[in-house]
Short mmCIF file of C-alpha atoms and ligand atoms in Angstrom, two decimals:
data_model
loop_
_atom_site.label_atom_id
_atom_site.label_comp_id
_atom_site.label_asym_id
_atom_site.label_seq_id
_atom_site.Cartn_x
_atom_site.Cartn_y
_atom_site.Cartn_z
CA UNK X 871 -89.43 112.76 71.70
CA UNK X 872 -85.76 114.04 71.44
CA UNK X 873 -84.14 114.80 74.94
CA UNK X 874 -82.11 117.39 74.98
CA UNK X 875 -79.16 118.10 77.50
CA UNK X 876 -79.26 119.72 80.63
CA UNK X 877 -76.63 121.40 82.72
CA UNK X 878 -76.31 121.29 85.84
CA UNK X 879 -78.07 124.87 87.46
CA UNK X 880 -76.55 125.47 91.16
CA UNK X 881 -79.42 127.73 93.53
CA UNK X 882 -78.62 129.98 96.14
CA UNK X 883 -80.92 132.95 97.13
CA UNK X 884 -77.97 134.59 98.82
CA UNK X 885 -76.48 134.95 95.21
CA UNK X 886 -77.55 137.53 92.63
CA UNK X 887 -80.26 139.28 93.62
CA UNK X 888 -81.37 141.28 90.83
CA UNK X 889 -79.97 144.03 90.27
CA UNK X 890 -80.31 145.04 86.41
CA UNK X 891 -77.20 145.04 85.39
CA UNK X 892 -76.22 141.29 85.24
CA UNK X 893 -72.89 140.54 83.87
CA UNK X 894 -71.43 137.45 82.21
CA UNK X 895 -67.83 136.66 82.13
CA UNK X 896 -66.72 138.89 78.86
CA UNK X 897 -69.03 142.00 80.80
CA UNK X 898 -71.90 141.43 78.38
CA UNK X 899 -74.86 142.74 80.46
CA UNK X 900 -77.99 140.64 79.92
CA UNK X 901 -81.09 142.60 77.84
CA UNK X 902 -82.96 140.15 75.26
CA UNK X 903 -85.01 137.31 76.50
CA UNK X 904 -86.41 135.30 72.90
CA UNK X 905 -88.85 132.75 73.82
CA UNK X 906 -89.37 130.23 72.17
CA UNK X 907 -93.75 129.13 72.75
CA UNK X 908 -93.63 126.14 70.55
CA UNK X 909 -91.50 124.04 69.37
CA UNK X 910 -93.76 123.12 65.90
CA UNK X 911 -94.16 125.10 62.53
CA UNK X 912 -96.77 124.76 59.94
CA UNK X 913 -93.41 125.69 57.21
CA UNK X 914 -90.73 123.14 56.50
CA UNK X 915 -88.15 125.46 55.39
CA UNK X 916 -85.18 123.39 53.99
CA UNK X 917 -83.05 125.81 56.04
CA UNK X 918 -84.48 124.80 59.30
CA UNK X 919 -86.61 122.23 59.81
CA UNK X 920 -86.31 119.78 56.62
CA UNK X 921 -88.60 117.63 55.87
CA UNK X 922 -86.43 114.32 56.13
CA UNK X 923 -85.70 115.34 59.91
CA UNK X 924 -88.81 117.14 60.64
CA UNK X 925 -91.37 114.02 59.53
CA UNK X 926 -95.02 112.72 60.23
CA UNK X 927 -92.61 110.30 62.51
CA UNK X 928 -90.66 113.48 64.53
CA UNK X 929 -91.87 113.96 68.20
CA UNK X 930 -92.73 117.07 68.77
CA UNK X 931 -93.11 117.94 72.97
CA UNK X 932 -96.50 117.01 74.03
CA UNK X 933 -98.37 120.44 75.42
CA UNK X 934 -97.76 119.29 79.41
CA UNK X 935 -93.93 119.81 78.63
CA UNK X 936 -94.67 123.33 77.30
CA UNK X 937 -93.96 126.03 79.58
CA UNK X 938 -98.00 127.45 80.31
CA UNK X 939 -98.49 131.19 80.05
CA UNK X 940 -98.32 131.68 83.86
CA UNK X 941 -94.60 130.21 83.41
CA UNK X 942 -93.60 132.08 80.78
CA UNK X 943 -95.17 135.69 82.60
CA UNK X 944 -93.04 134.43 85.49
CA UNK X 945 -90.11 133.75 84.21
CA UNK X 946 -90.21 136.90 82.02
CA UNK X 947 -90.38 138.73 84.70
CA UNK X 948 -87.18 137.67 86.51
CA UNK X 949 -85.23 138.15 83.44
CA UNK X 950 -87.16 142.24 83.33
CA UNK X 951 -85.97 142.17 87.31
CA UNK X 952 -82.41 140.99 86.09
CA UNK X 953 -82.03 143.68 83.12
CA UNK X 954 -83.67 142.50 80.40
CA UNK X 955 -85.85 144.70 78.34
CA UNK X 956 -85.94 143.01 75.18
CA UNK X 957 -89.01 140.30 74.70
CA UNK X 958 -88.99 138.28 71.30
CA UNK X 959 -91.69 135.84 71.11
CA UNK X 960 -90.40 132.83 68.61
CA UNK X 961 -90.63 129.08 67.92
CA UNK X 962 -91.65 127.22 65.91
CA UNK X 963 -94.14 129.67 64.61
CA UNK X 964 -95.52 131.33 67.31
CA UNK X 965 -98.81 132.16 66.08
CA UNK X 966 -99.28 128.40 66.36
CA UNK X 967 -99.85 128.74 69.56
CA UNK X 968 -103.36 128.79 71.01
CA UNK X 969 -104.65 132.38 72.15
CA UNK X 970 -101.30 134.18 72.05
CA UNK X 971 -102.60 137.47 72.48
CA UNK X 972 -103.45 136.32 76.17
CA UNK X 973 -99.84 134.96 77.02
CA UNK X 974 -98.95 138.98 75.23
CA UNK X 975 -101.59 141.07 77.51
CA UNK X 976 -99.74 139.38 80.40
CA UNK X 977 -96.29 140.28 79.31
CA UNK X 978 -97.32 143.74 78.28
CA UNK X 979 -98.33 144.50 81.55
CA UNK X 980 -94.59 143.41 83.11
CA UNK X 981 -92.06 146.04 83.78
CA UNK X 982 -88.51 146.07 83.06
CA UNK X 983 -85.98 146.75 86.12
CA UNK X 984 -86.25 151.01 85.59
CA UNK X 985 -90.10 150.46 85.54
CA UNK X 986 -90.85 150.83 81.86
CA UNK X 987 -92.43 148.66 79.45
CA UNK X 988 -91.08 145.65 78.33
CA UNK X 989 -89.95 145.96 74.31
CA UNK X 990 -92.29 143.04 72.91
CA UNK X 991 -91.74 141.72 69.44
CA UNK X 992 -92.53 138.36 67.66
CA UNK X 993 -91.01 136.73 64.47
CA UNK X 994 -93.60 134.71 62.45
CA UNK X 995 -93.50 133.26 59.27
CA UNK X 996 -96.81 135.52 58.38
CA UNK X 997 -99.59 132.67 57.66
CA UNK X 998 -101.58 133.28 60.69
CA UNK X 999 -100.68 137.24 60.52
CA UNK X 1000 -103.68 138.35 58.68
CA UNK X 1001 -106.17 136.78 60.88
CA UNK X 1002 -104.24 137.61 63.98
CA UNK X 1003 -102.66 141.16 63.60
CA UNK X 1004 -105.47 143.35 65.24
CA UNK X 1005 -106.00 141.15 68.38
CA UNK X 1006 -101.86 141.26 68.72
CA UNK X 1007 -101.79 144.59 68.20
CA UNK X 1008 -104.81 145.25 70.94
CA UNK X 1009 -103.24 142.90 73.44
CA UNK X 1010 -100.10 144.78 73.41
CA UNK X 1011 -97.56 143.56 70.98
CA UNK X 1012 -94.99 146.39 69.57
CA UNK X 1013 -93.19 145.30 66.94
CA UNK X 1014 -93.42 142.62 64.33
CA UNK X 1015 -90.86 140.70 62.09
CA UNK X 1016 -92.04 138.53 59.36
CA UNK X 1017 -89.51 136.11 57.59
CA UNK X 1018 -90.12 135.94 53.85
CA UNK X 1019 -87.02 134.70 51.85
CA UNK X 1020 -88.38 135.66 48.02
CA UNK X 1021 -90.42 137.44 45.92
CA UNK X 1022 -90.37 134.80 43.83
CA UNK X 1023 -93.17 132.00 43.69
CA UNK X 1024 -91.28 128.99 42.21
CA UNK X 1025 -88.62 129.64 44.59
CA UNK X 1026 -90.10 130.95 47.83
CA UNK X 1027 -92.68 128.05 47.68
CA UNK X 1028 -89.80 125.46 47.61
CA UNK X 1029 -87.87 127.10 50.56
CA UNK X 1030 -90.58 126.56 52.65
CA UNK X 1031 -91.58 123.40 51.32
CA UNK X 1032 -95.43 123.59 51.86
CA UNK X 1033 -96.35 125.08 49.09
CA UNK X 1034 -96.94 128.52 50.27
CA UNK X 1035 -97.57 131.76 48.70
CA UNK X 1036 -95.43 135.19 48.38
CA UNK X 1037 -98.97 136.44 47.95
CA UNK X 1038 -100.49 135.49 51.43
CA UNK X 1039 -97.45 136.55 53.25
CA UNK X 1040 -97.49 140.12 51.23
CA UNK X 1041 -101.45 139.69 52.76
CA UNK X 1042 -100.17 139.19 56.12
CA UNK X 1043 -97.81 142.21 55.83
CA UNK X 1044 -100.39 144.50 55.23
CA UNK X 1045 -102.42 143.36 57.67
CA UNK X 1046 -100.04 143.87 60.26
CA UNK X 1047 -99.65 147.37 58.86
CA UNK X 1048 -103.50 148.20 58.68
CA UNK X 1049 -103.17 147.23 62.28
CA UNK X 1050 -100.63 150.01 63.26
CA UNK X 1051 -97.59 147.98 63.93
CA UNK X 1052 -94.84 150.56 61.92
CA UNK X 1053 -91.68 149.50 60.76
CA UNK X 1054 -92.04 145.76 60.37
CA UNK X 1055 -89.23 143.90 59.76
CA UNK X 1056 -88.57 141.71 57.25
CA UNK X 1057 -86.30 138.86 57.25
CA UNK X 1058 -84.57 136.86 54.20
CA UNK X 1059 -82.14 134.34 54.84
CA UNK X 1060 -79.62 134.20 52.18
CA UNK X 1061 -79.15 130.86 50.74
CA UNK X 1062 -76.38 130.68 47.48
CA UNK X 1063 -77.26 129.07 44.37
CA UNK X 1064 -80.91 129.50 46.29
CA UNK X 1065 -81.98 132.51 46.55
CA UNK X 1066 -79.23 134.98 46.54
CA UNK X 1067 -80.62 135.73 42.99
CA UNK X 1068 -83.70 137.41 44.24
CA UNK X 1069 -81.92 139.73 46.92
CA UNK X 1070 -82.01 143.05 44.97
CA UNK X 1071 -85.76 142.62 43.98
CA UNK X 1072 -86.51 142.19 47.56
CA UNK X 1073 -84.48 145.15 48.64
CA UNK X 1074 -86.43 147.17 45.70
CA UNK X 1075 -89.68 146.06 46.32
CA UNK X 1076 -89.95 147.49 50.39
CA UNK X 1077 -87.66 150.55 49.74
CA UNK X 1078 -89.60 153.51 50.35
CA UNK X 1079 -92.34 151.25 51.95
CA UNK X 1080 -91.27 152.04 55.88
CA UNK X 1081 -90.25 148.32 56.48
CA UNK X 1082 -86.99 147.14 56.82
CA UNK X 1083 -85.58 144.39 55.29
CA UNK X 1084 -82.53 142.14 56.83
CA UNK X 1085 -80.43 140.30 54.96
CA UNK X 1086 -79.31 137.12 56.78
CA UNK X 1087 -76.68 135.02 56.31
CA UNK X 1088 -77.25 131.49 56.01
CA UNK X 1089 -75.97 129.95 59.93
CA UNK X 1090 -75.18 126.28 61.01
CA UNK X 1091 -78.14 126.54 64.02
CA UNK X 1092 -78.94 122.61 64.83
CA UNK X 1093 -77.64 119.77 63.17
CA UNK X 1094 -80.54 119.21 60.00
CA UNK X 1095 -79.92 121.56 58.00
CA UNK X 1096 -76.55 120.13 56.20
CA UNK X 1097 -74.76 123.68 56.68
CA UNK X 1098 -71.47 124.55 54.83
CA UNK X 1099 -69.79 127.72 54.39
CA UNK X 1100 -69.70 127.27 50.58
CA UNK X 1101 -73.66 128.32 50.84
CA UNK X 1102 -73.21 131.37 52.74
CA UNK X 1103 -73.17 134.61 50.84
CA UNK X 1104 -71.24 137.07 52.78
CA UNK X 1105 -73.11 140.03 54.23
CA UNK X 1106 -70.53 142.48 52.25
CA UNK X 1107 -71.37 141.44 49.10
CA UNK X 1108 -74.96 141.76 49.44
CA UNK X 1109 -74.43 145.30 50.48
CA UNK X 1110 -72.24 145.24 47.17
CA UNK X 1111 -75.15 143.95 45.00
CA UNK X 1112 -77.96 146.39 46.32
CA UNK X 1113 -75.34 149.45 46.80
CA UNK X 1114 -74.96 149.27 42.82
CA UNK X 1115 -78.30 149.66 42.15
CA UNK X 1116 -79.38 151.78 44.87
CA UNK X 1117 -76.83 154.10 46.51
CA UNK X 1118 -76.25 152.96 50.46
CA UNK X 1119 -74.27 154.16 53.14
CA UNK X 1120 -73.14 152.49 56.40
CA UNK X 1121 -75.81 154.16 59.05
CA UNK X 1122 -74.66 154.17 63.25
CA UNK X 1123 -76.45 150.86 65.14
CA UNK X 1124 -79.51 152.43 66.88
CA UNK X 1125 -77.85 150.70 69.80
CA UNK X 1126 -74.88 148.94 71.50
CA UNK X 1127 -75.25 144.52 70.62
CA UNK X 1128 -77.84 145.64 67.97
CA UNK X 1129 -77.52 142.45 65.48
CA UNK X 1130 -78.21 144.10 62.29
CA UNK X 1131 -75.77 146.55 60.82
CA UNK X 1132 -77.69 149.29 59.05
CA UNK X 1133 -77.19 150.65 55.60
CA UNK X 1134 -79.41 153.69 54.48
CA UNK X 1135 -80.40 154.48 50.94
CA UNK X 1136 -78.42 157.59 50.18
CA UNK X 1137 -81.81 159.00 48.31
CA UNK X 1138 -83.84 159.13 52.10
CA UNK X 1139 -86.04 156.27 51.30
CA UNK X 1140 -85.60 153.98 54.25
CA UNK X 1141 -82.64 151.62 54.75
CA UNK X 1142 -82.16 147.43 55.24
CA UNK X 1143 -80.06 145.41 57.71
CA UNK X 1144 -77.40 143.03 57.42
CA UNK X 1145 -76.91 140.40 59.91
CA UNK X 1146 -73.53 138.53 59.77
CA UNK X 1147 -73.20 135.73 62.14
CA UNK X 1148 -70.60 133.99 59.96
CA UNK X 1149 -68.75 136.87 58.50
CA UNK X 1150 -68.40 139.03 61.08
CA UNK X 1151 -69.47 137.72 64.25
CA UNK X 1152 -71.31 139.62 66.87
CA UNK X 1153 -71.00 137.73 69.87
CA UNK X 1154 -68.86 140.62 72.04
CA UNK X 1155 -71.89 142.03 71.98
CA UNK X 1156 -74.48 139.50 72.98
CA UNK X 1157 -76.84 140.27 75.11
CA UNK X 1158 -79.23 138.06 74.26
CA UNK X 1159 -80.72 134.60 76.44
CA UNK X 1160 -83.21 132.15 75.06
CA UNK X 1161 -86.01 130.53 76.71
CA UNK X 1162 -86.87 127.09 75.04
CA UNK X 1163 -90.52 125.73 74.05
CA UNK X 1164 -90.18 123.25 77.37
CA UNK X 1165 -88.27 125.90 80.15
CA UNK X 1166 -84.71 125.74 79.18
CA UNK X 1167 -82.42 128.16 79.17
CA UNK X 1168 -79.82 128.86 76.46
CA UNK X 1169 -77.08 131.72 76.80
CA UNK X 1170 -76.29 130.72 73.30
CA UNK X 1171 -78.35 130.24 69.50
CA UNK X 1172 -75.30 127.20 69.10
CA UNK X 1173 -75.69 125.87 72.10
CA UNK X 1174 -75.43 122.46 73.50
CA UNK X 1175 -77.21 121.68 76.27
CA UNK X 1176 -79.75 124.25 78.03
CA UNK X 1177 -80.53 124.39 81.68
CA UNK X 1178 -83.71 123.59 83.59
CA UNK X 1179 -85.51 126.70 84.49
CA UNK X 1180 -89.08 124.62 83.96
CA UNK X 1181 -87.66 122.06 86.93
CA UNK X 1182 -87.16 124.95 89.07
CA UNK X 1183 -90.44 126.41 88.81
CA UNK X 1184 -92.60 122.93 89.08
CA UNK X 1185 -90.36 121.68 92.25
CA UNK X 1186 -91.62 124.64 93.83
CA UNK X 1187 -88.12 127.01 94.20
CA UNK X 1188 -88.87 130.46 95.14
CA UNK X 1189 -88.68 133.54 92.59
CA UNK X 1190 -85.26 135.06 94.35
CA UNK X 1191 -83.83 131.10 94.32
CA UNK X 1192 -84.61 131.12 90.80
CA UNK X 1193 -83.27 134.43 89.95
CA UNK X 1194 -80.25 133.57 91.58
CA UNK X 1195 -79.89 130.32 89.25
CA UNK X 1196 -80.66 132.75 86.22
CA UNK X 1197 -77.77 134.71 87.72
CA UNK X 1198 -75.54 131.74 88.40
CA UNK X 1199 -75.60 131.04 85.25
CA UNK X 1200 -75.72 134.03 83.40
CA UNK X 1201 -72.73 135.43 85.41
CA UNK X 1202 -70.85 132.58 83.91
CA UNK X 1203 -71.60 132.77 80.74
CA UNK X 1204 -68.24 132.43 77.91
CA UNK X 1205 -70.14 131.41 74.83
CA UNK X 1206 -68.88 133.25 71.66
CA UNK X 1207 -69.62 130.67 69.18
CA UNK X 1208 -69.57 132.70 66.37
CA UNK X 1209 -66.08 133.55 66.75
CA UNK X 1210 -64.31 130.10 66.54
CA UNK X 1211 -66.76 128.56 64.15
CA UNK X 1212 -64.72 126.16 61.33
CA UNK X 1213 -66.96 124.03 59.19
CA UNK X 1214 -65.58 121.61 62.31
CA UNK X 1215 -67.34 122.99 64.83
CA UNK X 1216 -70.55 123.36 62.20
CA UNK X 1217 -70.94 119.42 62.45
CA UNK X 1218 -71.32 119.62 66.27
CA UNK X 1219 -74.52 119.00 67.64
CA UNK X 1220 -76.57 121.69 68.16
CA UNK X 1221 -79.69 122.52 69.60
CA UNK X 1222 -82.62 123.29 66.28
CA UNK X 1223 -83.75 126.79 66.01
CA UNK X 1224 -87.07 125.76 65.88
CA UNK X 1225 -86.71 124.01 69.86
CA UNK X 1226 -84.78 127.15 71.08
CA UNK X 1227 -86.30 130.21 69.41
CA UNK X 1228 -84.99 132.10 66.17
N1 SAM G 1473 -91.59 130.65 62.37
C1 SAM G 1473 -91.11 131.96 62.62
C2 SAM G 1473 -90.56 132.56 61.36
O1 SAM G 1473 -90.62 131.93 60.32
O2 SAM G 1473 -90.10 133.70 61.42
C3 SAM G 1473 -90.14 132.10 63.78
C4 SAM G 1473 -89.08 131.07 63.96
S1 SAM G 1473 -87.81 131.06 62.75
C5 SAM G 1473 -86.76 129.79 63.38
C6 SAM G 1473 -86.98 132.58 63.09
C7 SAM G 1473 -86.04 133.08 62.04
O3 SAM G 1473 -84.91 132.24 61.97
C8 SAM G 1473 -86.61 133.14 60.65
O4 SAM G 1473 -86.43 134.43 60.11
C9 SAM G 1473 -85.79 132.12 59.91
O5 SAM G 1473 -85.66 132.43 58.56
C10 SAM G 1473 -84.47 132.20 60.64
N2 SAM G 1473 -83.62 131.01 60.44
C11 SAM G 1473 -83.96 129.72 60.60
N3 SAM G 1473 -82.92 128.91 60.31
C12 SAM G 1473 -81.89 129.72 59.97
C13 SAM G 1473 -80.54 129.50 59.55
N4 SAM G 1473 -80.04 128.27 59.43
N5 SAM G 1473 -79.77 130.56 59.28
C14 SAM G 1473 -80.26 131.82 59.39
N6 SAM G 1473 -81.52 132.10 59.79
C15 SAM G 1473 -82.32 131.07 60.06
#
């Protein structure tokens, strides 16, 4: 198994009780937890977890160094009691893991600080989504976002690398629609000389369909992925390529540190996103924390080293010692990786996307 670093976490229960409005050092309040609730994937997307890294040889964390469902309610809500309101549910591929409608009734029935409910949403790659929709949508999930990077057969089936279908994950789609969840998202990462050929066809296949497509650019998460900035296709030319064949304009985020900018068809038939973590980074407006498969936190997607919330929990701290740690460390939090990246820093190592949550 690959260990991965751990900062040092400080606890004091004197410190940061919450209050709901948790700043870092740039004033960036905390609001989105993504949790990452296992660290495998049945996809081997060449983007994210190739096959020469991610083998029949990789060690994956054994399920005692998973954070159980009790942990994760627990910990999500200290980060609700702290500000956040924002729940994604990631991996790996989530839907992997066993009976996740039970970890989502639990989370549904949390609060955020103002006494609301929590905003829970999960990104999947769509393989399990057709057998799984309903009892996600009955135990309480809100939103979906399904990855799907082509329309294409040939070329979709060798992104992911297992050999599977546009047509099941169209299945999956629908499923999740028939189930009630409205306005799915769906993302494509943008790959050049991959699959940048097929972003117009996706763009005209869900306009006027009520989902959203987002338009991602290509980022150097992890270490396996070989990442240059030669293979990123800028966010502003994609809006270039659609825009010619169907009218856009620029539409206002629905809120402050949302990721994607939106761009609505001038005809009223819906609109996509564009998410530019190379181009135009976003991180002044971060808001977001990660929760890895095994307990660690991450204020950062580029991070280096996480720190030990799991530790705290099984050595028997309190919940105000560790919502003070989350505090500690929250409060001084300076990443802004996407701001200084050079193809440099790109070479760095990183934690994988599939370990800390997409
Ligand atoms: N298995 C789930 C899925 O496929 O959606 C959730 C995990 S996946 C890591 C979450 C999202 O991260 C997916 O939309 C995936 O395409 C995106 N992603 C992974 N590696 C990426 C990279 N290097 N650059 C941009 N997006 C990436």
């Amino acid at each position: 198994m690959l260990s991965h670093p751990t900062a040092a976490i400080t606890v004091d229960a004197e410190l940061f009780a919450p209050s709901g409005a948790l700043a870092d050092t740039r004033g960036r309040l905390l609001r989105d937890l993504r949790i990452s609730v296992i660290d495998r994937c049945n996809f081997r997307c060449t983007y994210c977890m190739p096959k020469s890294v991610f083998d029949k040889d990789y060690q994956f964390l054994p399920k005692s160094e998973l954070l159980s469902f009790e942990e994760i309610t627990r910990m999500t809500r200290l980060f609700a009691a702290h500000g956040v309101n924002k729940i994604r549910l990631t991996g790996g591929e989530p839907l992997l893991r066993k009976n996740l409608e039970v970890l989502i009734e639990m989370l549904a029935a949390l609060k955020t600080h103002d006494g609301k409910a929590l905003d829970l949403t999960l990104t999947t790659n769509a393989s399990l989504l057709a057998k799984k929709a309903k009892a996600l949508k009955a135990a309480g999930l809100q939103r979906v976002t399904v990855s799907l990077d082509s329309l294409d057969e040939t070329v979709f089936r060798a992104m992911n690398d297992v050999d599977f279908s546009v047509a099941d994950v169209l299945k999956g789609i629908a499923a999740a629609h028939d189930a009630g969840f409205a306005l799915i998202k769906i993302n494509m990462v943008v790959k050049k000389g991959v699959n940048d050929q097929d972003i117009v066809a996706m763009a005209r296949r869900f306009k006027g369909s009520g989902h959203i497509v987002r338009f991602i650019e290509f980022m150097d998460v992890g270490t396996s992925n070989g990442w240059r900035m030669d293979d990123v296709v800028p966010s502003a030319e994609i809006v270039r390529m659609i825009s010619a064949e169907m009218p856009l304009i620029e539409a206002e985020p629905n809120y402050t540190g949302e990721v994607a900018e939106r761009w609505a068809y001038a005809d009223g038939s819906g609109e996509i996103g564009v998410i530019s973590s190379v181009t135009q980074a976003f991180c002044s407006t971060c808001t977001r924390a990660r929760l890895s498969t095994e307990g660690k936190l991450y204020t950062c997607l580029f991070a280096q080293s996480g720190h030990d919330l799991r530790a705290l929990m099984r050595s028997g701290k309190s919940d105000e010692q560790i919502a003070a740690a989350i505090g500690l460390i929250w409060n001084q939090r300076e990443d802004r990786y996407s701001e200084i990246r050079t193809e440099e820093t790109a070479r760095t190592k990183k934690i994988e996307m599939s370990y800390i949550g997409g």
